[in-house]
CSV table of C-alpha atoms in Angstrom, one decimal:
chain,number,residue,atom,x,y,z
A,289,UNK,CA,111.5,-12.5,85.9
A,290,UNK,CA,107.8,-12.2,84.9
A,291,UNK,CA,106.8,-15.1,82.6
A,292,UNK,CA,106.0,-14.4,79.0
A,293,UNK,CA,102.9,-16.2,77.8
A,294,UNK,CA,102.9,-16.6,74.1
A,295,UNK,CA,100.0,-17.8,72.0
A,296,UNK,CA,97.9,-19.9,74.4
A,297,UNK,CA,94.7,-21.7,74.0
A,298,UNK,CA,92.5,-22.9,76.9
A,299,UNK,CA,91.9,-26.6,77.4
A,300,UNK,CA,88.4,-26.7,75.9
A,301,UNK,CA,87.4,-26.9,72.3
A,302,UNK,CA,86.6,-23.2,72.0
A,303,UNK,CA,89.1,-20.3,71.6
A,304,UNK,CA,89.4,-17.9,74.5
A,305,UNK,CA,87.3,-14.8,73.9
A,306,UNK,CA,89.5,-11.8,73.6
A,307,UNK,CA,88.8,-8.1,72.9
A,308,UNK,CA,89.5,-6.8,69.4
A,309,UNK,CA,92.0,-4.0,69.1
A,310,UNK,CA,91.6,-1.3,66.5
A,311,UNK,CA,93.0,-3.7,63.9
A,312,UNK,CA,90.2,-6.0,62.7
A,313,UNK,CA,91.7,-9.4,61.8
A,314,UNK,CA,90.7,-11.7,59.0
A,315,UNK,CA,87.4,-10.2,58.0
A,316,UNK,CA,85.7,-10.3,61.4
A,317,UNK,CA,83.9,-7.0,60.6
A,318,UNK,CA,83.2,-7.9,57.0
A,319,UNK,CA,81.8,-11.3,57.9
A,320,UNK,CA,79.5,-9.7,60.4
A,321,UNK,CA,78.3,-7.2,57.7
A,322,UNK,CA,77.8,-10.0,55.2
A,323,UNK,CA,75.8,-11.9,57.8
A,324,UNK,CA,73.3,-9.0,58.0
A,325,UNK,CA,72.3,-9.7,54.4
A,326,UNK,CA,72.3,-13.4,54.6
A,327,UNK,CA,68.6,-13.9,54.0
A,328,UNK,CA,69.0,-12.6,50.5
A,329,UNK,CA,71.6,-15.3,49.9
A,330,UNK,CA,69.6,-18.3,50.8
A,331,UNK,CA,69.5,-19.5,47.2
A,332,UNK,CA,73.3,-19.3,47.0
A,333,UNK,CA,73.5,-21.3,50.3
A,334,UNK,CA,71.3,-24.0,48.9
A,335,UNK,CA,73.4,-24.4,45.8
A,336,UNK,CA,76.8,-24.2,47.5
A,337,UNK,CA,79.1,-25.8,46.7
A,338,UNK,CA,78.5,-26.0,43.0
A,339,UNK,CA,82.0,-27.4,42.1
A,340,UNK,CA,85.1,-28.9,43.7
A,341,UNK,CA,86.7,-27.1,46.7
A,342,UNK,CA,90.4,-26.3,46.5
A,343,UNK,CA,92.1,-26.7,49.9
A,344,UNK,CA,95.4,-24.7,49.6
A,345,UNK,CA,98.2,-26.0,51.8
A,346,UNK,CA,101.1,-23.6,52.0
A,347,UNK,CA,103.6,-26.3,53.1
A,348,UNK,CA,105.1,-29.4,51.5
A,349,UNK,CA,103.5,-32.9,51.9
A,350,UNK,CA,104.2,-34.7,55.1
A,351,UNK,CA,104.2,-31.8,57.5
A,352,UNK,CA,101.6,-31.0,60.1
A,353,UNK,CA,99.5,-28.7,57.9
A,354,UNK,CA,99.4,-31.3,55.2
A,355,UNK,CA,98.5,-34.0,57.7
A,356,UNK,CA,95.5,-31.9,58.8
A,357,UNK,CA,94.5,-31.3,55.2
A,358,UNK,CA,94.4,-35.1,54.6
A,359,UNK,CA,92.5,-35.8,57.8
A,360,UNK,CA,89.7,-33.3,56.9
A,361,UNK,CA,89.6,-33.4,53.0
A,362,UNK,CA,87.8,-36.7,52.6
A,363,UNK,CA,85.1,-36.4,55.3
A,364,UNK,CA,84.5,-32.7,54.3
A,365,UNK,CA,84.1,-33.7,50.6
A,366,UNK,CA,81.5,-36.3,51.7
A,367,UNK,CA,79.6,-33.8,53.8
A,368,UNK,CA,79.6,-31.2,51.0
A,369,UNK,CA,78.9,-33.5,48.1
A,370,UNK,CA,81.8,-32.2,46.1
A,371,UNK,CA,85.5,-33.1,45.9
A,372,UNK,CA,87.9,-31.4,48.2
A,373,UNK,CA,91.3,-31.2,46.3
A,374,UNK,CA,94.4,-30.6,48.4
A,375,UNK,CA,96.9,-28.4,46.6
A,376,UNK,CA,100.4,-28.0,48.2
A,377,UNK,CA,101.9,-24.7,47.3
A,378,UNK,CA,105.1,-24.6,49.5
A,379,UNK,CA,107.8,-22.0,49.7
A,380,UNK,CA,108.8,-18.8,51.5
A,381,UNK,CA,107.7,-19.9,54.9
A,382,UNK,CA,104.1,-20.4,53.8
A,383,UNK,CA,103.8,-17.1,52.0
A,384,UNK,CA,103.5,-18.6,48.4
A,385,UNK,CA,100.6,-20.8,49.3
A,386,UNK,CA,98.7,-18.2,51.4
A,387,UNK,CA,99.2,-15.6,48.6
A,388,UNK,CA,97.6,-18.0,46.1
A,389,UNK,CA,94.7,-18.5,48.5
A,390,UNK,CA,94.3,-14.8,49.0
A,391,UNK,CA,94.2,-14.1,45.2
A,392,UNK,CA,91.8,-16.9,44.4
A,393,UNK,CA,88.3,-16.3,43.1
A,394,UNK,CA,86.2,-15.3,46.1
A,395,UNK,CA,83.3,-17.6,45.3
A,396,UNK,CA,83.7,-19.8,48.4
A,397,UNK,CA,85.4,-22.6,46.5
A,398,UNK,CA,88.9,-21.9,47.7
A,399,UNK,CA,90.1,-22.5,51.3
A,400,UNK,CA,93.5,-21.7,52.7
A,401,UNK,CA,94.8,-23.8,55.6
A,402,UNK,CA,97.1,-21.7,57.7
A,403,UNK,CA,98.8,-21.6,61.1
A,404,UNK,CA,100.5,-19.0,63.3
A,405,UNK,CA,103.7,-19.1,61.2
A,406,UNK,CA,101.9,-18.5,57.9
A,407,UNK,CA,99.5,-15.8,59.2
A,408,UNK,CA,101.2,-14.1,62.1
A,409,UNK,CA,105.0,-14.7,62.2
A,410,UNK,CA,105.3,-14.0,58.5
A,411,UNK,CA,104.1,-10.4,59.1
A,412,UNK,CA,107.2,-9.8,61.2
A,413,UNK,CA,109.6,-12.1,59.3
A,414,UNK,CA,108.9,-10.8,55.8
A,415,UNK,CA,107.8,-7.1,55.7
A,416,UNK,CA,106.9,-7.3,52.0
A,417,UNK,CA,104.5,-10.2,52.3
A,418,UNK,CA,102.1,-9.7,49.3
A,419,UNK,CA,98.9,-10.3,51.4
A,420,UNK,CA,97.5,-8.7,54.5
A,421,UNK,CA,95.6,-11.3,56.6
A,422,UNK,CA,93.5,-8.5,58.1
A,423,UNK,CA,92.2,-7.4,54.7
A,424,UNK,CA,92.7,-10.3,52.3
A,425,UNK,CA,91.0,-13.1,54.2
A,426,UNK,CA,87.9,-13.9,56.1
A,427,UNK,CA,88.2,-16.4,59.0
A,428,UNK,CA,86.1,-19.6,58.6
A,429,UNK,CA,87.0,-22.0,61.5
A,430,UNK,CA,89.9,-23.3,63.5
A,431,UNK,CA,90.7,-27.0,63.2
A,432,UNK,CA,93.3,-28.1,65.7
A,433,UNK,CA,95.9,-27.0,68.1
A,434,UNK,CA,99.2,-28.5,69.2
A,435,UNK,CA,101.8,-28.3,71.9
A,436,UNK,CA,105.4,-28.3,70.7
A,437,UNK,CA,107.5,-31.1,72.2
A,438,UNK,CA,110.9,-30.5,73.8
A,439,UNK,CA,113.0,-33.6,73.1
A,440,UNK,CA,116.5,-34.9,73.9
A,441,UNK,CA,118.4,-38.2,73.4
A,442,UNK,CA,117.6,-40.9,75.9
A,443,UNK,CA,121.1,-40.6,77.4
A,444,UNK,CA,120.8,-36.9,78.0
A,445,UNK,CA,121.9,-36.1,81.6
A,446,UNK,CA,118.6,-34.5,82.6
A,447,UNK,CA,115.8,-37.0,83.3
A,448,UNK,CA,113.1,-34.3,83.4
A,449,UNK,CA,112.6,-30.7,82.3
A,450,UNK,CA,113.0,-29.5,85.9
A,451,UNK,CA,116.4,-31.2,86.0
A,452,UNK,CA,117.3,-29.5,82.7
A,453,UNK,CA,116.3,-26.1,84.1
A,454,UNK,CA,118.7,-26.5,87.0
A,455,UNK,CA,121.5,-27.6,84.7
A,456,UNK,CA,120.9,-24.7,82.2
A,457,UNK,CA,120.8,-22.1,85.0
A,458,UNK,CA,124.1,-23.5,86.5
A,459,UNK,CA,125.8,-23.6,83.1
A,460,UNK,CA,124.9,-20.6,81.0
A,461,UNK,CA,125.7,-21.0,77.3
A,462,UNK,CA,126.5,-24.7,77.6
A,463,UNK,CA,123.4,-26.3,76.0
A,464,UNK,CA,122.5,-26.1,72.4
A,465,UNK,CA,118.8,-26.2,71.3
A,466,UNK,CA,117.9,-26.8,67.7
A,467,UNK,CA,114.8,-25.5,65.9
A,468,UNK,CA,113.5,-25.6,62.3
A,469,UNK,CA,114.9,-22.1,61.7
A,470,UNK,CA,115.0,-18.5,62.7
A,471,UNK,CA,111.5,-17.1,63.2
A,472,UNK,CA,109.8,-20.5,63.4
A,473,UNK,CA,107.4,-21.4,66.2
A,474,UNK,CA,110.2,-23.5,67.8
A,475,UNK,CA,112.5,-20.5,67.8
A,476,UNK,CA,109.9,-18.2,69.2
A,477,UNK,CA,109.1,-20.7,71.9
A,478,UNK,CA,112.8,-21.0,72.9
A,479,UNK,CA,113.1,-17.2,73.1
A,480,UNK,CA,109.9,-17.0,75.2
A,481,UNK,CA,111.3,-19.8,77.5
A,482,UNK,CA,114.6,-18.1,78.0
A,483,UNK,CA,112.9,-14.8,78.9
A,484,UNK,CA,110.5,-16.5,81.3
A,485,UNK,CA,113.0,-18.7,83.0
A,486,UNK,CA,116.1,-16.5,82.8
A,487,UNK,CA,118.1,-19.0,80.7
A,488,UNK,CA,121.1,-18.7,78.4
A,489,UNK,CA,120.7,-21.5,75.8
A,490,UNK,CA,122.4,-21.4,72.4
A,491,UNK,CA,119.9,-21.4,69.6
A,492,UNK,CA,120.9,-23.5,66.6
A,493,UNK,CA,118.6,-22.8,63.6
A,494,UNK,CA,118.2,-25.3,60.8
A,495,UNK,CA,116.4,-25.1,57.4
A,496,UNK,CA,113.5,-27.3,58.4
A,497,UNK,CA,112.6,-29.8,61.1
A,498,UNK,CA,114.2,-32.8,59.4
A,499,UNK,CA,117.8,-31.7,59.5
A,500,UNK,CA,117.4,-30.4,63.1
A,501,UNK,CA,116.0,-33.8,64.0
A,502,UNK,CA,118.9,-35.6,62.3
A,503,UNK,CA,121.4,-33.5,64.2
A,504,UNK,CA,119.7,-34.3,67.5
A,505,UNK,CA,119.8,-38.0,66.8
A,506,UNK,CA,123.4,-37.6,65.8
A,507,UNK,CA,124.3,-36.0,69.1
A,508,UNK,CA,125.3,-32.6,67.6
A,509,UNK,CA,122.7,-30.6,69.7
A,510,UNK,CA,121.3,-31.2,73.1
A,511,UNK,CA,117.7,-30.4,72.7
A,512,UNK,CA,115.1,-29.9,69.9
A,513,UNK,CA,111.9,-27.8,70.0
A,514,UNK,CA,109.9,-29.0,67.0
A,515,UNK,CA,106.9,-31.1,66.2
A,516,UNK,CA,108.9,-33.3,63.8
A,517,UNK,CA,110.3,-35.3,66.8
A,518,UNK,CA,107.0,-36.8,67.9
A,519,UNK,CA,107.3,-40.0,65.9
A,520,UNK,CA,110.9,-40.6,67.2
A,521,UNK,CA,109.6,-40.2,70.8
A,522,UNK,CA,106.9,-42.8,70.2
A,523,UNK,CA,109.6,-45.1,68.7
A,524,UNK,CA,111.8,-44.7,71.8
A,525,UNK,CA,114.7,-43.0,69.9
A,526,UNK,CA,114.2,-39.8,71.8
A,527,UNK,CA,112.7,-38.8,75.2
A,528,UNK,CA,110.3,-36.0,75.6
A,529,UNK,CA,111.2,-33.7,78.5
A,530,UNK,CA,108.1,-31.4,78.3
A,531,UNK,CA,105.4,-30.0,76.0
A,532,UNK,CA,105.1,-26.3,75.5
A,533,UNK,CA,101.3,-25.7,76.1
A,534,UNK,CA,98.9,-28.4,77.2
A,535,UNK,CA,99.5,-32.1,77.7
A,536,UNK,CA,98.8,-34.1,74.6
A,537,UNK,CA,96.9,-37.3,74.3
A,538,UNK,CA,99.7,-39.4,72.7
A,539,UNK,CA,102.1,-38.4,75.5
A,540,UNK,CA,99.8,-38.2,78.5
A,541,UNK,CA,102.7,-38.5,81.1
A,542,UNK,CA,104.8,-35.8,79.6
A,543,UNK,CA,104.3,-32.6,81.7
A,544,UNK,CA,104.0,-29.1,80.4
A,545,UNK,CA,106.7,-26.5,80.9
A,546,UNK,CA,104.4,-24.7,83.2
A,547,UNK,CA,104.2,-27.8,85.4
A,548,UNK,CA,108.0,-28.2,85.3
A,549,UNK,CA,109.2,-25.1,86.9
A,550,UNK,CA,108.1,-22.2,84.7
A,551,UNK,CA,104.6,-21.3,86.0
A,552,UNK,CA,102.2,-19.7,83.6
A,553,UNK,CA,104.3,-20.6,80.5
A,554,UNK,CA,102.2,-21.6,77.5
A,555,UNK,CA,103.2,-21.5,73.8
A,556,UNK,CA,101.4,-23.5,71.2
A,557,UNK,CA,100.3,-23.4,67.6
A,558,UNK,CA,96.9,-23.7,66.0
A,559,UNK,CA,95.5,-24.1,62.5
A,560,UNK,CA,92.4,-22.8,60.8
A,561,UNK,CA,90.6,-22.4,57.5
A,562,UNK,CA,90.2,-19.1,55.6
A,563,UNK,CA,88.6,-17.8,52.4
A,564,UNK,CA,89.5,-14.8,50.3
A,565,UNK,CA,87.8,-11.6,51.4
A,566,UNK,CA,84.5,-11.2,49.5
A,567,UNK,CA,83.6,-14.9,49.7
A,568,UNK,CA,79.9,-15.5,50.3
A,569,UNK,CA,78.8,-15.5,53.9
A,570,UNK,CA,76.7,-18.5,53.1
A,571,UNK,CA,79.9,-20.4,52.1
A,572,UNK,CA,81.7,-19.4,55.3
A,573,UNK,CA,78.7,-20.5,57.4
A,574,UNK,CA,78.4,-23.8,55.6
A,575,UNK,CA,82.0,-24.7,56.0
A,576,UNK,CA,82.1,-23.6,59.6
A,577,UNK,CA,79.0,-25.8,60.4
A,578,UNK,CA,80.5,-28.8,58.7
A,579,UNK,CA,83.9,-28.5,60.4
A,580,UNK,CA,82.1,-28.2,63.8
A,581,UNK,CA,80.2,-31.3,63.0
A,582,UNK,CA,83.3,-33.2,61.9
A,583,UNK,CA,85.2,-32.2,65.1
A,584,UNK,CA,82.5,-33.8,67.1
A,585,UNK,CA,83.0,-37.2,65.4
A,586,UNK,CA,85.0,-39.7,67.5
A,587,UNK,CA,87.0,-41.0,64.6
A,588,UNK,CA,88.1,-37.5,63.5
A,589,UNK,CA,89.1,-36.7,67.1
A,590,UNK,CA,91.0,-39.9,67.3
A,591,UNK,CA,92.9,-39.3,64.1
A,592,UNK,CA,93.9,-35.8,65.3
A,593,UNK,CA,95.0,-37.1,68.7
A,594,UNK,CA,97.1,-39.9,67.1
A,595,UNK,CA,98.9,-37.2,65.1
A,596,UNK,CA,99.6,-35.1,68.2
A,597,UNK,CA,96.8,-32.6,67.7
A,598,UNK,CA,93.9,-31.6,69.9
A,599,UNK,CA,90.6,-30.7,68.2
A,600,UNK,CA,89.8,-27.0,68.2
A,601,UNK,CA,86.4,-25.6,67.1
A,602,UNK,CA,85.5,-22.0,66.8
A,603,UNK,CA,83.2,-19.5,65.2
A,604,UNK,CA,84.7,-17.2,62.5
A,605,UNK,CA,84.7,-14.3,65.0
A,606,UNK,CA,86.5,-16.3,67.7
A,607,UNK,CA,89.2,-17.4,65.2
A,608,UNK,CA,89.8,-13.8,64.0
A,609,UNK,CA,90.0,-12.6,67.6
A,610,UNK,CA,92.5,-15.3,68.6
A,611,UNK,CA,94.7,-14.4,65.7
A,612,UNK,CA,94.7,-10.7,66.7
A,613,UNK,CA,95.7,-11.7,70.2
A,614,UNK,CA,98.5,-13.9,68.9
A,615,UNK,CA,99.7,-11.1,66.6
A,616,UNK,CA,100.0,-8.8,69.6
A,617,UNK,CA,101.8,-11.4,71.8
A,618,UNK,CA,104.3,-12.5,69.1
A,619,UNK,CA,105.0,-8.9,68.3
A,620,UNK,CA,105.9,-8.2,71.9
A,621,UNK,CA,108.1,-11.2,72.0
A,622,UNK,CA,109.9,-10.4,68.8
A,623,UNK,CA,110.6,-6.9,70.1
A,624,UNK,CA,111.6,-7.9,73.6
A,625,UNK,CA,113.9,-10.7,72.5
A,626,UNK,CA,115.2,-8.8,69.5
A,627,UNK,CA,114.5,-11.7,67.2
A,628,UNK,CA,115.9,-11.4,63.7
A,629,UNK,CA,114.8,-13.5,60.7
A,630,UNK,CA,116.7,-15.0,57.8
């Protein structure tokens, strides 16, 4: 069966260039138009920012999105000369927080921090989402990307992902894999894996990564595809069989799924900053430049790698193009695998 390659990012710090379809994502066109009149905005650029920046996090404290916000908020505030206030607005799979960011005053002083779940999957999972990323946001910059870790208990019979593939193919429907819920990135990754490798694995959705992790530790499921397990792997309580996209710095000896018997497979997640549509081009340019500079600093890169992330810089246009590509890929996966959402 032909492998399905879901949202993938190349190994460098720049997003892969892709062609735009007729749908223009996240203000790529409007940002370009605004840039044409940038010389008239030089005074605004010089005075920006004029007050505190609100960094809207659409997830609760402690998760990956919140960790990224905390890594960048202090050095970004220092670079801008204004406080950067992290505001957690959790709920509805990221929709509440991203809605608040979309409806904020478009003066460049509100940033939304989103990932593929908030910006792409939500469009398929919740047809009545009150914001349209293609119209209500302008892309600013990516921050980081991550591979999802496939974990099991140390006593699990398969010592490697290749061994697990052989067991799963020989025993259809025997193994249970937990994720943080229907429609999450872990769920989509599992469906992409089953399609690519011809597997029959029972999906066990939970309401969040924590309960899924607890059930794995308790032996109630065989595998987990979720980023919440990374700390348990480092503590030796779980073993990592594979990572879903690129190898990660904190687990350098854990192979990718593509290296473990499913050639071409790649499924990762990435995060980026956005502003409400209509925000000044000078503000977009300033934040993008500061993020690029921060991502070049060894201490920032080390913090990201320690948390399981890889730094990912981009221009606003590259970020918008990558989201468009992800939107198309995930849409194809949802349709082919007949994924339903709670």
